[in-house]
Amino acid sequence: MKKNNWFSKIIKFVNGEVSFDFKEKEKEVRRDTTHIEKSLLQRFVEWHDASGFKVFRNFYAAASVVIAMCIIGVLITTVSYMPAYGEFSNPVNNEVTERYIEKGMEETGAVNIIAGVILDYRAFDTFGESCVLFVASCSVMMLMRKDKKGKSEEVFTAYDPKRDTIVKGVAKIIVPFNLMLGIYVVLNGHLSPGGGFSGGAIMGASLILFSSAFGYKKVSKILTEKVVKTVTFISLTFYAFAKGYSFFTGANHIPSGIPTGTPGDIISAGLILPLNIAVGLVVTMTMYSFYALFTREEI
């Protein structure tokens, strides 16, 4: 038989040979502390200040290279499927051009095929370009305008060109003819080379020359900031609604009701003439606003 171990242990305990020490478990003492657990946002900010910016910069550079290579690869692949340049037998190279040349005057009423393309067939492209000018003007206006408190008029006039007698005399002769030329180019854009962009550039240059010769104040009596914004906004709004309407009716095979008139007449070519005027005004206002903002920090 196996020995009864537990019985023998009891005998030894009674005889004093074995003792049991019971150790009390130490209780955890809760210490008062002012430690506050940081939020996830605070940890992110600390990480960003320490090393996050460097990580983001490296990731941004690597992502930029990868995206650029992907775009280059797509463009190269697309170009590889394009037909050989100038191959006459390829109909893809001739269908659009042939349509513009043969049907352009009949469909747009414009003698100038280029005007018919940019203000009728591809009018939304021109609208986007005009919007780019407007956005650029607004951006420069926000960046260049500064607080004028404490600045005297002498500070601004110091940057104005000197009122030279020769410049004034030449400007008196050139400016009226330049303005007339700009208006002529805009109004005849559907009949001859020209249009809103070139005519607006001529008129904008005329205003800049007048301001340089006779001073900013004389131009600002007419072309204030409010006038520039209003004219540009109305021109772009008219352009958007006019071409939006004509494109909607044309895309749905609905007669637009806009007569093309007799090719060769001033009042002809449907909406091309008023659209040229709208584009010309936008270009004129943008050019002069750039000049005024960079020289006077205001319009």
Coordinates of C-alpha atoms in Angstrom, one line a residue:
M1 CA 0.0 0.0 0.0
K2 CA 1.0 3.5 -0.7
K3 CA 1.8 5.6 2.2
N4 CA -0.8 8.0 3.3
N5 CA 1.2 11.2 2.8
W6 CA -1.4 13.6 4.0
F7 CA -1.9 11.7 7.2
S8 CA 1.8 11.7 7.9
K9 CA 1.9 15.5 7.3
I10 CA -0.8 16.1 9.8
I11 CA 1.2 14.0 12.4
K12 CA 4.3 16.1 11.7
F13 CA 2.2 19.3 12.0
V14 CA 0.8 18.2 15.4
N15 CA 4.3 17.4 16.7
G16 CA 5.5 20.8 15.5
E17 CA 7.8 19.5 12.9
V18 CA 6.1 21.3 10.0
S19 CA 4.7 24.9 10.0
F20 CA 2.7 26.7 7.3
D21 CA 3.4 30.4 6.6
F22 CA 0.6 32.2 4.9
K23 CA 1.8 35.3 3.2
E24 CA -0.7 38.0 2.6
K25 CA -0.8 39.2 -1.0
E26 CA 0.3 42.7 -1.3
K27 CA -2.4 45.0 -2.3
E28 CA -1.7 47.3 -5.2
V29 CA -1.5 50.9 -4.0
R30 CA -3.3 53.2 -6.4
R31 CA -1.1 56.3 -6.8
D32 CA -2.5 59.6 -7.7
T33 CA -1.1 60.8 -11.0
T34 CA -1.7 63.7 -13.4
H35 CA -1.1 61.7 -16.5
I36 CA -3.7 62.3 -19.2
E37 CA -4.0 59.8 -22.1
K38 CA -3.4 61.6 -25.4
S39 CA -6.0 61.5 -28.1
L40 CA -5.4 60.0 -31.5
L41 CA -5.4 63.5 -33.1
Q42 CA -2.7 64.7 -30.6
R43 CA -0.6 61.6 -31.3
F44 CA -0.9 62.1 -35.1
V45 CA 0.1 65.8 -34.7
E46 CA 3.2 64.8 -32.7
W47 CA 4.1 62.1 -35.2
H48 CA 3.7 64.5 -38.1
D49 CA 5.9 67.2 -36.4
A50 CA 8.6 64.6 -35.6
S51 CA 8.8 62.5 -38.7
G52 CA 5.5 62.5 -40.5
F53 CA 6.3 65.3 -42.9
K54 CA 9.4 63.6 -44.1
V55 CA 7.5 60.4 -44.7
F56 CA 4.7 62.2 -46.5
R57 CA 7.3 64.0 -48.7
N58 CA 9.0 60.8 -49.7
F59 CA 5.6 59.2 -50.4
Y60 CA 4.5 62.2 -52.4
A61 CA 7.6 62.1 -54.5
A62 CA 7.3 58.3 -55.1
A63 CA 3.6 58.6 -55.9
S64 CA 4.3 61.5 -58.3
V65 CA 6.9 59.4 -60.2
V66 CA 4.6 56.4 -60.4
I67 CA 1.6 58.5 -61.6
A68 CA 3.7 60.3 -64.1
M69 CA 5.1 57.1 -65.5
C70 CA 1.6 55.6 -65.8
I71 CA 0.4 58.6 -67.7
I72 CA 3.4 58.5 -70.0
G73 CA 2.8 54.8 -70.6
V74 CA -0.9 55.4 -71.5
L75 CA 0.0 58.3 -73.8
I76 CA 2.8 56.3 -75.6
T77 CA 0.4 53.3 -76.0
T78 CA -2.3 55.6 -77.4
V79 CA 0.1 57.2 -79.8
S80 CA 1.4 53.8 -81.0
Y81 CA -2.2 53.0 -82.2
M82 CA -2.6 56.3 -84.1
P83 CA -2.2 56.3 -87.9
A84 CA 0.9 57.7 -89.6
Y85 CA 1.0 61.4 -89.7
G86 CA -0.1 62.9 -93.0
E87 CA -1.2 59.7 -94.6
F88 CA -3.8 60.7 -97.2
S89 CA -5.4 57.3 -97.5
N90 CA -6.4 57.3 -93.9
P91 CA -10.0 58.6 -93.5
V92 CA -9.5 59.4 -89.9
N93 CA -7.2 62.3 -90.8
N94 CA -9.6 63.8 -93.3
E95 CA -13.1 63.4 -92.2
V96 CA -13.2 66.3 -89.7
T97 CA -11.2 68.7 -91.8
E98 CA -13.3 67.8 -94.9
R99 CA -16.5 68.5 -92.9
Y100 CA -15.2 71.9 -91.7
I101 CA -14.2 73.0 -95.2
E102 CA -17.2 71.7 -97.1
K103 CA -20.1 72.3 -94.6
G104 CA -18.6 75.0 -92.4
M105 CA -20.1 78.0 -94.1
E106 CA -23.4 76.3 -94.7
E107 CA -23.8 75.2 -91.0
T108 CA -22.3 78.2 -89.2
G109 CA -22.7 81.0 -91.7
A110 CA -19.2 82.2 -91.1
V111 CA -16.9 83.0 -93.9
N112 CA -13.9 82.6 -91.6
I113 CA -13.7 78.8 -91.1
I114 CA -11.5 79.3 -88.0
A115 CA -14.2 81.4 -86.3
G116 CA -16.8 78.8 -87.2
V117 CA -14.7 76.0 -85.6
I118 CA -13.7 77.8 -82.4
L119 CA -17.1 79.5 -81.8
D120 CA -19.5 76.9 -83.1
Y121 CA -18.1 73.4 -83.5
R122 CA -15.8 73.7 -80.6
A123 CA -17.3 76.6 -78.7
F124 CA -17.1 74.9 -75.3
D125 CA -13.3 74.8 -75.7
T126 CA -13.2 78.5 -76.2
F127 CA -15.5 79.0 -73.2
G128 CA -13.1 77.0 -71.1
E129 CA -10.2 79.3 -72.3
S130 CA -12.3 82.4 -71.4
C131 CA -13.0 80.9 -68.0
V132 CA -9.3 80.3 -67.5
L133 CA -8.6 84.0 -68.1
F134 CA -11.3 85.0 -65.6
V135 CA -10.0 82.6 -62.9
A136 CA -6.5 83.9 -63.5
S137 CA -7.6 87.5 -63.1
C138 CA -9.4 86.6 -59.8
S139 CA -6.4 84.7 -58.5
V140 CA -4.0 87.6 -59.2
M141 CA -6.6 89.9 -57.6
M142 CA -6.6 87.9 -54.4
L143 CA -2.8 87.5 -54.3
M144 CA -1.8 91.1 -55.2
R145 CA -4.3 93.1 -53.2
K146 CA -2.9 94.2 -49.8
D147 CA -3.8 96.3 -46.9
K148 CA -3.3 99.9 -47.8
K149 CA -3.4 101.3 -44.3
G150 CA -0.5 103.6 -43.7
K151 CA 0.5 103.8 -47.3
S152 CA 0.5 107.2 -48.9
E153 CA -0.3 108.1 -52.4
E154 CA 3.4 108.8 -53.0
V155 CA 4.2 105.1 -52.4
F156 CA 2.0 104.1 -55.3
T157 CA 2.9 106.9 -57.7
A158 CA 6.6 106.1 -57.2
Y159 CA 6.0 102.9 -59.3
D160 CA 4.1 104.7 -62.1
P161 CA 6.1 105.6 -65.2
K162 CA 7.0 109.3 -65.7
R163 CA 4.5 111.3 -67.7
D164 CA 6.7 111.9 -70.7
T165 CA 5.5 114.5 -73.2
I166 CA 6.5 112.3 -76.1
V167 CA 4.6 109.3 -74.7
K168 CA 1.5 111.5 -74.2
G169 CA 1.7 112.8 -77.7
V170 CA 2.1 109.4 -79.3
A171 CA -0.6 107.9 -77.1
K172 CA -3.1 110.6 -78.2
I173 CA -2.6 109.5 -81.8
I174 CA -2.3 105.7 -81.3
V175 CA -4.8 104.9 -78.6
P176 CA -8.0 105.9 -80.6
F177 CA -6.9 104.1 -83.7
N178 CA -5.9 101.0 -81.7
L179 CA -9.3 100.9 -80.0
M180 CA -11.0 101.2 -83.4
L181 CA -8.8 98.5 -84.8
G182 CA -9.6 96.2 -81.9
I183 CA -13.3 96.8 -82.3
Y184 CA -13.1 96.1 -86.0
V185 CA -11.2 92.9 -85.5
V186 CA -13.8 91.7 -83.0
L187 CA -16.8 92.6 -85.2
N188 CA -15.3 91.1 -88.3
G189 CA -14.0 87.9 -86.8
H190 CA -16.6 85.8 -88.6
L191 CA -15.7 87.5 -91.9
S192 CA -12.0 87.8 -91.9
P193 CA -9.0 86.8 -89.8
G194 CA -9.4 88.0 -86.3
G195 CA -12.0 87.5 -83.5
G196 CA -12.5 88.0 -79.8
F197 CA -9.0 87.0 -78.6
S198 CA -7.0 89.1 -81.1
G199 CA -9.3 92.1 -80.9
G200 CA -9.5 91.9 -77.1
A201 CA -5.7 91.8 -76.9
I202 CA -5.5 95.0 -79.1
M203 CA -8.0 96.8 -77.0
G204 CA -6.4 95.7 -73.7
A205 CA -3.0 96.9 -75.0
S206 CA -4.6 100.3 -75.9
L207 CA -5.9 100.7 -72.3
I208 CA -2.5 99.8 -70.9
L209 CA -0.8 102.4 -73.1
F210 CA -3.4 105.0 -72.1
S211 CA -2.8 104.3 -68.5
S212 CA 1.0 104.5 -68.9
A213 CA 0.8 107.8 -70.7
F214 CA -1.9 109.7 -68.8
G215 CA -2.0 108.0 -65.4
Y216 CA -4.0 105.4 -63.6
K217 CA -6.6 107.7 -62.2
K218 CA -8.0 108.7 -65.6
V219 CA -8.6 105.1 -66.5
S220 CA -10.0 104.2 -63.1
K221 CA -12.8 106.7 -63.5
I222 CA -14.3 104.4 -66.0
L223 CA -12.8 101.0 -65.4
T224 CA -13.3 100.3 -61.7
E225 CA -13.0 96.9 -60.1
K226 CA -16.8 96.6 -60.1
V227 CA -17.0 97.4 -63.8
V228 CA -14.3 94.8 -64.7
K229 CA -16.0 92.1 -62.6
T230 CA -19.4 92.9 -63.9
V231 CA -18.5 93.0 -67.6
T232 CA -16.5 89.8 -67.3
F233 CA -19.2 88.0 -65.4
I234 CA -22.0 89.1 -67.9
S235 CA -19.9 88.1 -70.9
L236 CA -19.1 84.6 -69.6
T237 CA -22.7 84.1 -68.4
F238 CA -24.0 85.0 -71.8
Y239 CA -21.5 82.8 -73.5
A240 CA -22.4 79.8 -71.3
F241 CA -26.2 80.1 -71.7
A242 CA -26.1 80.9 -75.5
K243 CA -23.9 78.0 -76.4
G244 CA -25.5 75.7 -73.9
Y245 CA -28.9 76.4 -75.5
S246 CA -27.6 75.9 -79.1
F247 CA -25.7 72.7 -78.2
F248 CA -28.7 71.2 -76.4
T249 CA -31.1 71.8 -79.3
G250 CA -28.5 70.6 -81.9
A251 CA -27.7 67.4 -79.9
N252 CA -31.4 66.6 -79.7
H253 CA -32.1 67.5 -83.4
I254 CA -34.3 70.4 -82.4
P255 CA -34.2 73.6 -84.5
S256 CA -32.4 76.3 -82.5
G257 CA -34.2 79.1 -84.2
I258 CA -31.0 81.1 -84.6
P259 CA -30.6 82.3 -88.2
T260 CA -27.2 82.1 -89.8
G261 CA -27.9 85.0 -92.1
T262 CA -26.2 85.7 -95.4
P263 CA -22.5 84.8 -95.4
G264 CA -20.5 87.9 -95.8
D265 CA -22.8 90.3 -94.0
I266 CA -21.9 91.8 -90.7
I267 CA -25.1 90.5 -89.0
S268 CA -24.7 86.9 -89.9
A269 CA -23.1 83.6 -88.7
G270 CA -25.7 83.1 -85.9
L271 CA -24.2 83.5 -82.5
I272 CA -20.6 83.8 -83.6
L273 CA -20.7 87.6 -83.7
P274 CA -22.1 88.1 -80.2
L275 CA -19.8 85.4 -78.8
N276 CA -16.8 87.2 -80.4
I277 CA -17.9 90.3 -78.6
A278 CA -18.2 88.5 -75.3
V279 CA -14.7 86.9 -75.7
G280 CA -13.2 90.2 -76.7
L281 CA -14.5 91.9 -73.6
V282 CA -13.2 89.2 -71.3
V283 CA -9.7 89.4 -72.9
T284 CA -9.7 93.2 -72.6
M285 CA -10.8 93.2 -69.0
T286 CA -8.3 90.5 -68.1
M287 CA -5.3 92.2 -69.7
Y288 CA -6.0 95.6 -68.1
S289 CA -6.7 94.1 -64.7
F290 CA -3.3 92.2 -64.8
Y291 CA -1.5 95.5 -65.5
A292 CA -3.4 97.5 -62.9
L293 CA -2.9 94.8 -60.2
F294 CA 0.8 94.4 -60.8
T295 CA 1.4 98.2 -60.8
R296 CA -1.1 99.5 -58.3
E297 CA -2.3 96.4 -56.4
E298 CA -5.8 97.4 -57.4
I299 CA -8.0 98.0 -60.4

